[in-house]
mmCIF file of C-alpha atoms and ligand atoms in Angstrom:
data_model
loop_
_atom_site.group_PDB
_atom_site.id
_atom_site.type_symbol
_atom_site.label_atom_id
_atom_site.label_comp_id
_atom_site.label_asym_id
_atom_site.label_seq_id
_atom_site.Cartn_x
_atom_site.Cartn_y
_atom_site.Cartn_z
ATOM 1 C CA MET A 176 -37.102 -23.289 -19.523
ATOM 2 C CA THR A 177 -35.791 -23.483 -23.085
ATOM 3 C CA GLU A 178 -32.355 -22.319 -24.193
ATOM 4 C CA SER A 179 -33.804 -19.447 -26.192
ATOM 5 C CA GLN A 180 -35.737 -18.246 -23.133
ATOM 6 C CA GLU A 181 -32.552 -18.291 -21.112
ATOM 7 C CA VAL A 182 -30.664 -16.316 -23.706
ATOM 8 C CA GLU A 183 -33.537 -13.868 -24.006
ATOM 9 C CA LEU A 184 -33.576 -13.421 -20.257
ATOM 10 C CA CYS A 185 -29.864 -12.780 -20.342
ATOM 11 C CA MET A 186 -30.135 -10.257 -23.160
ATOM 12 C CA ASP A 187 -32.919 -8.419 -21.305
ATOM 13 C CA GLU A 188 -30.560 -7.754 -18.495
ATOM 14 C CA ASN A 189 -29.961 -4.149 -17.598
ATOM 15 C CA GLU A 190 -27.188 -3.439 -15.072
ATOM 16 C CA THR A 191 -29.307 -0.922 -13.191
ATOM 17 C CA LYS A 192 -32.546 -2.878 -12.939
ATOM 18 C CA PRO A 193 -33.216 -6.035 -10.984
ATOM 19 C CA VAL A 194 -34.038 -9.002 -13.185
ATOM 20 C CA GLU A 195 -37.567 -10.349 -12.783
ATOM 21 C CA ASN A 196 -37.741 -13.633 -10.975
ATOM 22 C CA ASN A 197 -39.170 -16.767 -12.607
ATOM 23 C CA ASP A 198 -39.137 -20.537 -12.240
ATOM 24 C CA PHE A 199 -35.569 -20.874 -13.331
ATOM 25 C CA LEU A 200 -34.345 -18.100 -11.090
ATOM 26 C CA ASN A 201 -36.202 -19.475 -8.100
ATOM 27 C CA HIS A 202 -33.566 -22.189 -7.964
ATOM 28 C CA ILE A 203 -30.858 -19.655 -7.561
ATOM 29 C CA ASP A 204 -31.272 -18.873 -3.879
ATOM 30 C CA GLN A 205 -28.797 -21.552 -2.905
ATOM 31 C CA PRO A 206 -25.015 -21.845 -2.620
ATOM 32 C CA ILE A 207 -23.322 -20.601 -5.774
ATOM 33 C CA ASN A 208 -21.972 -24.014 -6.767
ATOM 34 C CA GLY A 209 -25.441 -25.483 -6.838
ATOM 35 C CA PHE A 210 -26.587 -22.733 -9.118
ATOM 36 C CA LEU A 211 -23.619 -23.142 -11.393
ATOM 37 C CA ASN A 212 -24.209 -26.832 -11.800
ATOM 38 C CA HIS A 213 -27.774 -26.087 -12.756
ATOM 39 C CA ALA A 214 -26.799 -23.366 -15.221
ATOM 40 C CA ASP A 215 -24.041 -25.498 -16.631
ATOM 41 C CA GLN A 216 -26.479 -28.289 -17.405
ATOM 42 C CA SER A 217 -29.006 -25.925 -18.920
ATOM 43 C CA LEU A 218 -26.380 -24.438 -21.181
ATOM 44 C CA ASN A 219 -24.727 -27.646 -22.219
ATOM 45 C CA GLY A 220 -26.757 -28.105 -25.357
ATOM 46 C CA PHE A 221 -25.810 -24.961 -27.185
ATOM 47 C CA ALA A 222 -22.475 -24.223 -25.609
ATOM 48 C CA ASN A 223 -20.487 -27.406 -26.036
ATOM 49 C CA HIS A 224 -19.089 -26.465 -29.419
ATOM 50 C CA THR A 225 -17.374 -23.399 -27.919
ATOM 51 C CA ASP A 226 -15.520 -25.323 -25.255
ATOM 52 C CA GLN A 227 -12.116 -25.321 -26.981
ATOM 53 C CA PRO A 228 -8.979 -26.285 -25.029
ATOM 54 C CA THR A 229 -7.393 -22.925 -25.932
ATOM 55 C CA THR A 230 -10.359 -21.084 -24.406
ATOM 56 C CA LYS A 231 -9.991 -23.122 -21.240
ATOM 57 C CA ASN A 232 -6.261 -22.402 -21.108
ATOM 58 C CA ARG A 233 -6.826 -18.703 -21.692
ATOM 59 C CA ARG A 234 -9.327 -18.685 -18.853
ATOM 60 C CA ARG A 235 -6.962 -20.534 -16.583
ATOM 61 C CA TYR A 236 -4.050 -18.182 -17.378
ATOM 62 C CA ARG A 237 -6.239 -15.145 -16.858
ATOM 63 C CA ARG A 238 -7.316 -16.450 -13.475
ATOM 64 C CA TRP A 239 -3.736 -17.221 -12.390
ATOM 65 C CA PHE A 240 -2.656 -13.837 -13.670
ATOM 66 C CA LEU A 241 -5.265 -12.197 -11.419
ATOM 67 C CA VAL A 242 -4.291 -14.337 -8.420
ATOM 68 C CA ILE A 243 -0.612 -13.410 -8.877
ATOM 69 C CA LEU A 244 -1.470 -9.742 -9.391
ATOM 70 C CA TYR A 245 -3.568 -9.648 -6.186
ATOM 71 C CA ALA A 246 -0.791 -11.474 -4.304
ATOM 72 C CA VAL A 247 1.710 -8.822 -5.473
ATOM 73 C CA PHE A 248 -0.703 -6.093 -4.292
ATOM 74 C CA VAL A 249 -0.897 -7.777 -0.874
ATOM 75 C CA LEU A 250 2.856 -8.309 -0.471
ATOM 76 C CA PHE A 251 3.907 -4.926 -1.837
ATOM 77 C CA GLY A 252 1.043 -2.982 -0.201
ATOM 78 C CA GLN A 253 1.568 -4.525 3.223
ATOM 79 C CA ALA A 254 5.368 -4.120 3.216
ATOM 80 C CA ALA A 255 5.366 -0.549 1.884
ATOM 81 C CA ALA A 256 2.497 0.601 4.122
ATOM 82 C CA THR A 257 4.042 -0.966 7.244
ATOM 83 C CA LEU A 258 7.424 0.653 6.556
ATOM 84 C CA LEU A 259 5.759 4.018 5.907
ATOM 85 C CA GLY A 260 3.758 3.577 9.139
ATOM 86 C CA ARG A 261 6.976 2.953 11.009
ATOM 87 C CA PHE A 262 8.526 6.031 9.397
ATOM 88 C CA TYR A 263 5.483 8.058 10.553
ATOM 89 C CA PHE A 264 5.780 6.895 14.178
ATOM 90 C CA ASP A 265 9.642 7.158 14.154
ATOM 91 C CA LYS A 266 9.542 10.781 13.006
ATOM 92 C CA ARG A 267 7.242 11.855 15.838
ATOM 93 C CA GLY A 268 3.870 10.946 14.346
ATOM 94 C CA ASN A 269 1.756 9.859 17.278
ATOM 95 C CA SER A 270 -1.948 9.498 16.455
ATOM 96 C CA LYS A 271 -3.344 5.975 16.701
ATOM 97 C CA TRP A 272 -6.597 6.990 15.027
ATOM 98 C CA MET A 273 -4.582 8.494 12.151
ATOM 99 C CA GLY A 274 -2.738 5.159 11.923
ATOM 100 C CA SER A 275 -6.130 3.439 11.490
ATOM 101 C CA LEU A 276 -7.532 6.091 9.168
ATOM 102 C CA ILE A 277 -4.769 5.698 6.586
ATOM 103 C CA GLN A 278 -5.615 1.993 6.338
ATOM 104 C CA VAL A 279 -9.075 2.740 4.955
ATOM 105 C CA VAL A 280 -9.111 6.252 3.540
ATOM 106 C CA GLY A 281 -7.333 5.492 0.220
ATOM 107 C CA PHE A 282 -10.477 4.206 -1.527
ATOM 108 C CA PRO A 283 -11.194 7.427 -3.557
ATOM 109 C CA ILE A 284 -8.402 6.401 -5.963
ATOM 110 C CA LEU A 285 -10.851 3.744 -7.160
ATOM 111 C CA LEU A 286 -13.648 6.210 -7.953
ATOM 112 C CA PRO A 287 -12.470 6.931 -11.555
ATOM 113 C CA TYR A 288 -13.354 3.290 -12.260
ATOM 114 C CA TYR A 289 -17.051 4.230 -12.125
ATOM 115 C CA CYS A 290 -16.501 6.898 -14.805
ATOM 116 C CA ILE A 291 -14.400 4.888 -17.258
ATOM 117 C CA ARG A 292 -16.382 1.659 -16.985
ATOM 118 C CA THR A 293 -17.807 0.476 -20.346
ATOM 119 C CA PRO A 294 -21.127 -1.433 -20.462
ATOM 120 C CA ALA A 295 -20.455 -5.131 -19.957
ATOM 121 C CA PRO A 296 -21.672 -7.678 -22.539
ATOM 122 C CA PRO A 297 -24.446 -9.980 -21.314
ATOM 123 C CA THR A 298 -23.076 -12.790 -19.136
ATOM 124 C CA ILE A 299 -24.282 -15.456 -16.744
ATOM 125 C CA ASN A 300 -23.862 -12.853 -14.008
ATOM 126 C CA SER A 301 -26.661 -10.933 -15.678
ATOM 127 C CA ILE A 302 -29.322 -13.508 -14.891
ATOM 128 C CA LEU A 303 -28.473 -13.828 -11.232
ATOM 129 C CA PRO A 304 -31.039 -11.930 -9.178
ATOM 130 C CA LYS A 305 -29.537 -8.750 -7.749
ATOM 131 C CA PRO A 306 -29.110 -8.743 -3.976
ATOM 132 C CA SER A 307 -31.612 -6.479 -2.228
ATOM 133 C CA ALA A 308 -30.463 -3.044 -1.081
ATOM 134 C CA SER A 309 -30.895 -4.057 2.567
ATOM 135 C CA ALA A 310 -28.745 -7.202 2.094
ATOM 136 C CA LEU A 311 -26.045 -5.119 0.416
ATOM 137 C CA ALA A 312 -26.209 -2.476 3.143
ATOM 138 C CA LEU A 313 -25.895 -5.173 5.798
ATOM 139 C CA VAL A 314 -22.822 -6.644 4.055
ATOM 140 C CA TYR A 315 -21.058 -3.292 3.545
ATOM 141 C CA VAL A 316 -21.802 -2.011 7.060
ATOM 142 C CA SER A 317 -20.716 -5.261 8.751
ATOM 143 C CA LEU A 318 -17.503 -5.452 6.697
ATOM 144 C CA GLY A 319 -16.819 -1.733 7.214
ATOM 145 C CA LEU A 320 -17.291 -2.075 10.979
ATOM 146 C CA LEU A 321 -14.967 -5.080 11.117
ATOM 147 C CA VAL A 322 -12.347 -3.282 8.991
ATOM 148 C CA ALA A 323 -12.475 -0.202 11.262
ATOM 149 C CA LEU A 324 -12.358 -2.311 14.417
ATOM 150 C CA THR A 325 -9.425 -4.418 13.157
ATOM 151 C CA GLY A 326 -7.486 -1.329 12.077
ATOM 152 C CA TYR A 327 -7.903 0.435 15.406
ATOM 153 C CA LEU A 328 -7.215 -2.603 17.612
ATOM 154 C CA GLU A 329 -4.080 -3.530 15.676
ATOM 155 C CA THR A 330 -2.732 0.029 15.645
ATOM 156 C CA LEU A 331 -3.352 0.219 19.404
ATOM 157 C CA GLY A 332 -1.652 -3.153 19.909
ATOM 158 C CA LEU A 333 1.384 -2.143 17.851
ATOM 159 C CA SER A 334 1.742 1.148 19.714
ATOM 160 C CA CYS A 335 1.703 -0.565 23.157
ATOM 161 C CA LEU A 336 3.802 -3.668 22.443
ATOM 162 C CA PRO A 337 7.297 -4.327 21.087
ATOM 163 C CA ALA A 338 7.045 -5.048 17.341
ATOM 164 C CA SER A 339 8.185 -8.649 17.774
ATOM 165 C CA THR A 340 5.568 -9.424 20.454
ATOM 166 C CA PHE A 341 2.954 -7.841 18.239
ATOM 167 C CA ALA A 342 4.099 -10.057 15.327
ATOM 168 C CA LEU A 343 3.832 -13.069 17.613
ATOM 169 C CA ILE A 344 0.242 -12.301 18.560
ATOM 170 C CA THR A 345 -0.901 -11.349 15.065
ATOM 171 C CA SER A 346 0.315 -14.714 13.796
ATOM 172 C CA SER A 347 -2.792 -16.086 15.533
ATOM 173 C CA ARG A 348 -4.880 -14.439 12.777
ATOM 174 C CA LEU A 349 -4.536 -17.534 10.686
ATOM 175 C CA ALA A 350 -5.788 -19.765 13.492
ATOM 176 C CA PHE A 351 -8.785 -17.463 14.069
ATOM 177 C CA ASN A 352 -9.439 -17.423 10.331
ATOM 178 C CA ALA A 353 -9.275 -21.240 10.158
ATOM 179 C CA PHE A 354 -11.667 -21.436 13.132
ATOM 180 C CA PHE A 355 -14.238 -19.110 11.551
ATOM 181 C CA SER A 356 -13.775 -20.707 8.095
ATOM 182 C CA PHE A 357 -14.680 -24.057 9.581
ATOM 183 C CA PHE A 358 -18.066 -22.688 10.681
ATOM 184 C CA PHE A 359 -18.811 -20.128 7.946
ATOM 185 C CA ASN A 360 -17.042 -21.456 4.852
ATOM 186 C CA SER A 361 -17.177 -25.246 5.389
ATOM 187 C CA VAL A 362 -13.405 -25.612 5.048
ATOM 188 C CA LYS A 363 -12.096 -29.187 5.178
ATOM 189 C CA PHE A 364 -8.916 -29.666 7.191
ATOM 190 C CA THR A 365 -6.474 -31.846 5.238
ATOM 191 C CA PRO A 366 -2.903 -32.746 6.345
ATOM 192 C CA TYR A 367 -1.345 -30.237 3.910
ATOM 193 C CA LEU A 368 -3.632 -27.496 5.133
ATOM 194 C CA ILE A 369 -2.885 -28.240 8.797
ATOM 195 C CA ASN A 370 0.857 -28.384 8.028
ATOM 196 C CA SER A 371 0.610 -25.025 6.317
ATOM 197 C CA LEU A 372 -1.356 -23.432 9.183
ATOM 198 C CA VAL A 373 1.146 -24.682 11.781
ATOM 199 C CA LEU A 374 4.198 -23.476 9.809
ATOM 200 C CA LEU A 375 2.676 -20.121 8.987
ATOM 201 C CA THR A 376 1.744 -19.639 12.645
ATOM 202 C CA ILE A 377 5.199 -20.595 13.933
ATOM 203 C CA SER A 378 7.027 -18.464 11.346
ATOM 204 C CA PRO A 379 6.171 -14.980 12.697
ATOM 205 C CA THR A 380 6.309 -16.418 16.228
ATOM 206 C CA LEU A 381 10.073 -16.879 15.802
ATOM 207 C CA LEU A 382 10.497 -13.127 15.446
ATOM 208 C CA VAL A 383 9.943 -12.865 19.195
ATOM 209 C CA PHE A 384 13.302 -14.561 19.844
ATOM 210 C CA GLN A 385 15.305 -11.645 18.524
ATOM 211 C CA PRO A 386 18.183 -10.204 20.534
ATOM 212 C CA LYS A 387 17.056 -8.032 23.437
ATOM 213 C CA ASN A 388 18.244 -4.731 21.961
ATOM 214 C CA GLU A 389 15.454 -4.844 19.385
ATOM 215 C CA ILE A 390 12.794 -5.194 22.045
ATOM 216 C CA SER A 391 11.736 -2.021 23.789
ATOM 217 C CA ASN A 392 11.453 -2.378 27.567
ATOM 218 C CA GLU A 393 9.827 0.981 28.105
ATOM 219 C CA ASN A 394 6.319 -0.381 28.041
ATOM 220 C CA SER A 395 4.547 -0.192 31.369
ATOM 221 C CA LYS A 396 2.682 -3.223 32.619
ATOM 222 C CA HIS A 397 -0.621 -1.492 32.013
ATOM 223 C CA ASN A 398 0.333 -0.710 28.440
ATOM 224 C CA TYR A 399 1.473 -4.256 27.907
ATOM 225 C CA VAL A 400 -1.831 -5.756 29.066
ATOM 226 C CA LEU A 401 -3.798 -3.262 26.984
ATOM 227 C CA GLY A 402 -1.624 -3.974 23.937
ATOM 228 C CA PHE A 403 -1.949 -7.727 24.419
ATOM 229 C CA ILE A 404 -5.757 -7.644 24.658
ATOM 230 C CA ALA A 405 -6.044 -5.231 21.700
ATOM 231 C CA SER A 406 -3.755 -7.408 19.520
ATOM 232 C CA VAL A 407 -5.594 -10.658 20.287
ATOM 233 C CA ALA A 408 -8.983 -8.993 19.727
ATOM 234 C CA GLY A 409 -7.647 -7.400 16.498
ATOM 235 C CA SER A 410 -6.460 -10.776 15.216
ATOM 236 C CA ALA A 411 -9.829 -12.370 16.020
ATOM 237 C CA ALA A 412 -11.669 -9.501 14.298
ATOM 238 C CA TYR A 413 -9.430 -9.883 11.223
ATOM 239 C CA GLY A 414 -10.014 -13.655 11.051
ATOM 240 C CA LEU A 415 -13.754 -12.999 11.303
ATOM 241 C CA LEU A 416 -13.565 -10.270 8.627
ATOM 242 C CA LEU A 417 -11.963 -12.658 6.140
ATOM 243 C CA SER A 418 -14.480 -15.435 6.710
ATOM 244 C CA VAL A 419 -17.459 -13.066 6.628
ATOM 245 C CA THR A 420 -16.141 -11.552 3.378
ATOM 246 C CA GLN A 421 -15.972 -14.994 1.764
ATOM 247 C CA LEU A 422 -19.422 -15.829 3.095
ATOM 248 C CA SER A 423 -20.798 -12.573 1.648
ATOM 249 C CA PHE A 424 -19.396 -13.375 -1.806
ATOM 250 C CA VAL A 425 -20.981 -16.817 -1.770
ATOM 251 C CA LYS A 426 -24.338 -16.053 -0.158
ATOM 252 C CA VAL A 427 -25.183 -12.448 -1.019
ATOM 253 C CA LEU A 428 -23.036 -10.852 -3.732
ATOM 254 C CA LYS A 429 -22.753 -14.001 -5.899
ATOM 255 C CA ARG A 430 -21.702 -12.193 -9.071
ATOM 256 C CA ASN A 431 -18.187 -12.563 -10.355
ATOM 257 C CA THR A 432 -17.292 -9.142 -11.713
ATOM 258 C CA ILE A 433 -14.632 -6.529 -11.055
ATOM 259 C CA ARG A 434 -17.509 -4.133 -10.347
ATOM 260 C CA VAL A 435 -18.563 -6.241 -7.342
ATOM 261 C CA LEU A 436 -14.981 -6.286 -6.062
ATOM 262 C CA ILE A 437 -14.607 -2.508 -6.394
ATOM 263 C CA ASP A 438 -18.023 -1.952 -4.783
ATOM 264 C CA VAL A 439 -17.005 -4.015 -1.753
ATOM 265 C CA ILE A 440 -13.748 -2.085 -1.284
ATOM 266 C CA VAL A 441 -15.320 1.342 -1.837
ATOM 267 C CA TYR A 442 -18.428 0.896 0.343
ATOM 268 C CA GLU A 443 -16.797 -0.974 3.204
ATOM 269 C CA SER A 444 -13.936 1.567 3.232
ATOM 270 C CA LEU A 445 -16.449 4.411 3.239
ATOM 271 C CA VAL A 446 -18.195 2.932 6.290
ATOM 272 C CA ALA A 447 -14.840 2.240 7.992
ATOM 273 C CA THR A 448 -13.637 5.789 7.231
ATOM 274 C CA ILE A 449 -16.765 7.304 8.814
ATOM 275 C CA PHE A 450 -16.342 5.204 11.986
ATOM 276 C CA THR A 451 -12.631 6.007 12.205
ATOM 277 C CA LEU A 452 -13.228 9.740 11.698
ATOM 278 C CA VAL A 453 -15.789 9.667 14.529
ATOM 279 C CA GLY A 454 -13.116 8.032 16.717
ATOM 280 C CA LEU A 455 -10.481 10.553 15.621
ATOM 281 C CA PHE A 456 -12.679 13.516 16.590
ATOM 282 C CA ALA A 457 -14.255 11.935 19.686
ATOM 283 C CA SER A 458 -10.828 11.042 21.113
ATOM 284 C CA GLY A 459 -9.597 14.629 20.663
ATOM 285 C CA GLU A 460 -6.661 13.430 18.540
ATOM 286 C CA ALA A 461 -7.961 15.481 15.592
ATOM 287 C CA ASN A 462 -7.095 18.717 17.469
ATOM 288 C CA LYS A 463 -3.462 17.648 17.850
ATOM 289 C CA LEU A 464 -2.873 16.862 14.170
ATOM 290 C CA GLN A 465 -1.867 20.422 13.181
ATOM 291 C CA LYS A 466 0.812 20.439 15.897
ATOM 292 C CA GLU A 467 1.904 16.939 14.952
ATOM 293 C CA MET A 468 2.375 17.997 11.332
ATOM 294 C CA GLU A 469 4.427 21.034 12.342
ATOM 295 C CA GLU A 470 6.633 18.974 14.633
ATOM 296 C CA PHE A 471 7.167 16.131 12.150
ATOM 297 C CA GLU A 472 10.946 15.754 11.899
ATOM 298 C CA MET A 473 11.043 15.688 8.110
ATOM 299 C CA GLY A 474 8.705 18.656 7.594
ATOM 300 C CA LYS A 475 5.085 19.211 6.606
ATOM 301 C CA VAL A 476 5.370 18.071 2.984
ATOM 302 C CA SER A 477 7.019 14.856 4.027
ATOM 303 C CA TYR A 478 4.280 14.335 6.664
ATOM 304 C CA LEU A 479 1.532 14.673 4.061
ATOM 305 C CA LEU A 480 3.368 12.544 1.496
ATOM 306 C CA THR A 481 4.024 9.795 4.055
ATOM 307 C CA LEU A 482 0.353 9.603 5.012
ATOM 308 C CA SER A 483 -0.856 9.827 1.396
ATOM 309 C CA PHE A 484 1.445 7.090 0.079
ATOM 310 C CA SER A 485 0.655 4.968 3.090
ATOM 311 C CA ALA A 486 -3.095 5.291 2.358
ATOM 312 C CA ILE A 487 -2.519 4.318 -1.293
ATOM 313 C CA CYS A 488 -0.429 1.292 -0.291
ATOM 314 C CA TRP A 489 -3.067 0.153 2.233
ATOM 315 C CA ASN A 490 -5.670 0.478 -0.484
ATOM 316 C CA LEU A 491 -3.596 -1.742 -2.789
ATOM 317 C CA PHE A 492 -3.302 -4.215 0.075
ATOM 318 C CA ASN A 493 -7.086 -4.176 0.605
ATOM 319 C CA ILE A 494 -7.754 -4.742 -3.105
ATOM 320 C CA GLY A 495 -5.310 -7.651 -3.060
ATOM 321 C CA CYS A 496 -6.867 -9.239 0.053
ATOM 322 C CA VAL A 497 -10.440 -8.981 -1.135
ATOM 323 C CA GLY A 498 -9.457 -9.943 -4.703
ATOM 324 C CA LEU A 499 -7.796 -13.117 -3.438
ATOM 325 C CA ILE A 500 -10.879 -14.025 -1.399
ATOM 326 C CA PHE A 501 -12.958 -13.318 -4.483
ATOM 327 C CA GLU A 502 -10.803 -15.539 -6.740
ATOM 328 C CA THR A 503 -9.761 -18.218 -4.237
ATOM 329 C CA SER A 504 -10.557 -18.287 -0.502
ATOM 330 C CA SER A 505 -10.096 -16.321 2.707
ATOM 331 C CA LEU A 506 -7.488 -18.814 3.927
ATOM 332 C CA LEU A 507 -5.308 -18.407 0.828
ATOM 333 C CA SER A 508 -5.663 -14.634 1.092
ATOM 334 C CA ASN A 509 -4.611 -14.744 4.744
ATOM 335 C CA SER A 510 -1.721 -17.137 4.004
ATOM 336 C CA ILE A 511 -0.273 -14.602 1.571
ATOM 337 C CA VAL A 512 -0.690 -11.843 4.174
ATOM 338 C CA VAL A 513 1.176 -13.993 6.733
ATOM 339 C CA LEU A 514 3.807 -14.946 4.129
ATOM 340 C CA GLY A 515 4.484 -11.226 3.780
ATOM 341 C CA LEU A 516 5.113 -10.654 7.508
ATOM 342 C CA PRO A 517 8.685 -12.075 7.667
ATOM 343 C CA ILE A 518 9.574 -10.149 4.493
ATOM 344 C CA ILE A 519 9.123 -6.845 6.330
ATOM 345 C CA PRO A 520 12.104 -7.265 8.724
ATOM 346 C CA PHE A 521 14.309 -7.901 5.662
ATOM 347 C CA LEU A 522 13.184 -4.672 4.055
ATOM 348 C CA ALA A 523 13.715 -2.867 7.371
ATOM 349 C CA VAL A 524 17.393 -3.919 7.161
ATOM 350 C CA PHE A 525 17.705 -1.844 3.973
ATOM 351 C CA PHE A 526 15.447 1.055 4.841
ATOM 352 C CA PHE A 527 15.983 1.482 8.599
ATOM 353 C CA HIS A 528 19.390 -0.264 8.949
ATOM 354 C CA ASP A 529 17.932 -2.850 11.335
ATOM 355 C CA LYS A 530 20.265 -5.747 12.150
ATOM 356 C CA MET A 531 19.956 -9.036 10.247
ATOM 357 C CA HIS A 532 19.671 -12.171 12.401
ATOM 358 C CA GLY A 533 19.537 -15.860 11.512
ATOM 359 C CA ILE A 534 16.157 -16.122 13.184
ATOM 360 C CA LYS A 535 14.649 -13.810 10.574
ATOM 361 C CA VAL A 536 15.940 -16.103 7.812
ATOM 362 C CA ILE A 537 14.491 -19.209 9.505
ATOM 363 C CA SER A 538 11.197 -17.396 9.966
ATOM 364 C CA LEU A 539 11.051 -16.569 6.268
ATOM 365 C CA VAL A 540 11.986 -20.119 5.224
ATOM 366 C CA LEU A 541 9.192 -21.559 7.394
ATOM 367 C CA ALA A 542 6.724 -19.046 5.995
ATOM 368 C CA VAL A 543 7.618 -19.990 2.410
ATOM 369 C CA TRP A 544 7.446 -23.693 3.254
ATOM 370 C CA GLY A 545 4.045 -23.281 4.924
ATOM 371 C CA PHE A 546 2.809 -21.283 2.004
ATOM 372 C CA LEU A 547 3.978 -23.867 -0.548
ATOM 373 C CA SER A 548 2.203 -26.542 1.476
ATOM 374 C CA TYR A 549 -1.003 -24.522 1.266
ATOM 375 C CA LEU A 550 -0.469 -23.947 -2.432
ATOM 376 C CA TYR A 551 -0.079 -27.682 -3.008
ATOM 377 C CA GLN A 552 -3.341 -28.346 -1.178
ATOM 378 C CA TYR A 553 -4.947 -25.661 -3.272
ATOM 379 C CA TYR A 554 -3.619 -27.301 -6.442
ATOM 380 C CA LEU A 555 -5.111 -30.658 -5.349
ATOM 381 C CA ASP A 556 -8.456 -28.964 -4.665
ATOM 382 C CA GLU A 557 -8.388 -27.293 -8.057
ATOM 383 C CA LYS A 558 -7.720 -30.617 -9.721
ATOM 384 C CA SER A 559 -10.700 -32.240 -8.109
ATOM 385 C CA SER A 560 -12.454 -28.848 -8.487
ATOM 386 C CA ASN A 561 -15.298 -29.825 -6.145
ATOM 387 C CA ASP A 562 -13.932 -28.260 -2.969
ATOM 388 C CA HIS A 563 -13.536 -24.860 -4.569
ATOM 389 C CA ILE A 564 -16.082 -22.585 -2.928
ATOM 390 C CA ILE A 565 -16.307 -19.688 -5.391
ATOM 391 C CA SER A 566 -15.733 -21.500 -8.681
ATOM 392 C CA THR A 567 -14.734 -18.487 -10.706
ATOM 393 C CA SER A 568 -13.454 -20.414 -13.682
ATOM 394 C CA LYS A 569 -16.824 -22.132 -13.900
ATOM 395 C CA ILE A 570 -18.557 -18.771 -14.048
ATOM 396 C CA GLU A 571 -16.077 -17.499 -16.620
ATOM 397 C CA GLU A 572 -16.544 -20.622 -18.667
ATOM 398 C CA ILE A 573 -20.288 -20.042 -18.811
ATOM 399 C CA ASN A 574 -19.718 -16.320 -19.403
ATOM 400 C CA ASP A 575 -17.580 -17.086 -22.441
ATOM 401 C CA GLN A 576 -20.236 -19.413 -23.780
ATOM 402 C CA PHE A 577 -22.906 -16.759 -23.294
ATOM 403 C CA GLY A 578 -20.719 -14.192 -25.003
ATOM 404 C CA LYS A 579 -20.288 -16.399 -28.050
ATOM 405 C CA ALA A 580 -23.850 -17.684 -28.246
HETATM 406 N N1 ADE B 4 -13.328 -7.232 3.458
HETATM 407 C C1 ADE B 4 -12.045 -7.528 3.649
HETATM 408 N N2 ADE B 4 -11.673 -8.782 3.803
HETATM 409 C C2 ADE B 4 -10.388 -9.062 4.003
HETATM 410 N N3 ADE B 4 -9.406 -8.184 4.071
HETATM 411 C C3 ADE B 4 -9.737 -6.920 3.919
HETATM 412 N N4 ADE B 4 -9.003 -5.808 3.926
HETATM 413 C C4 ADE B 4 -9.826 -4.788 3.729
HETATM 414 N N5 ADE B 4 -11.076 -5.212 3.581
HETATM 415 C C5 ADE B 4 -11.063 -6.530 3.706
#
């Protein structure tokens, strides 16, 4: 295929219509890196003159800006939503299904995006064949189911176990994620990565050694066993969710656009909301919500505001998590989530007047150390640039060249 044919094909692209397949596109049904290499070679001839160092730097800064922004969404969203969740349960909120619902129901705040979106200029994303409707449905339903399952299991676990025991068990998320990433995302285990996984797993584990008065002993044995099983299953489901999300970006969604990111959040949250609502009504908890609102210690308005802000914060968290997978990998996304766990007890000292203990400081130091170790590994991977699974900068590079051609 000649360069002019490729450009023509790109210019023919219409966001709402699938692009016709041809010889060139037949090569595309392979891992995204393979495709990019191919496209990169095809474009070399006419694009080289645009490859200025400043353009590369701009691209790199933009990418790091997005990674930092998504990380802030994760850290802020998780901390604020967890503290609001604790406020809800402290002030006589009681519904576990409501606890799960607020984790997924905030997605309508993203709907204005579909109205304000301007038509995108032609890019390399335009010539990628669109995934079929059935493949997309399969991705959104599977992710939505996993999101709903994770949310319910973790809320159940947290309601049956002392917070510190729950933190201990959820630290296994990273191990589950690493396990699934090995099979689904071909992750290579290097010494820095293993060091990071060990430190980030030990860090929240330390929270279990807090003085006795912070650990509730009211939990019955039955509750404890139920909470333990739910927390382990929730952590496994979360690890699987992250790896499957990364796999879906590489194998099915392929495109590198904000639209794809928003679509994933909106559709998976819609599916998760439907499943959670079914659970809320089937369990009979829906009938008790009116009473719960009336009995909320801070009043009805406060009840509604707590749940609404919590839903918004969880939505920010979800955007951050999926955005980080989109820009980097599921393991980096999860590392930032785990990094945020020891921050929450610090915030609880300010907001709920919890006591400060040395163990919380050590936990945070280990989390930061583990995270820096991961970041260093990530930096090495970036430098060699071959291990990077979704090579966003590569796509952007080609996009820029298309835009200028
Ligand atoms: N698909 C997803 N992957 C990872 N974390 C998420 N949080 C919400 N949705 C998610």
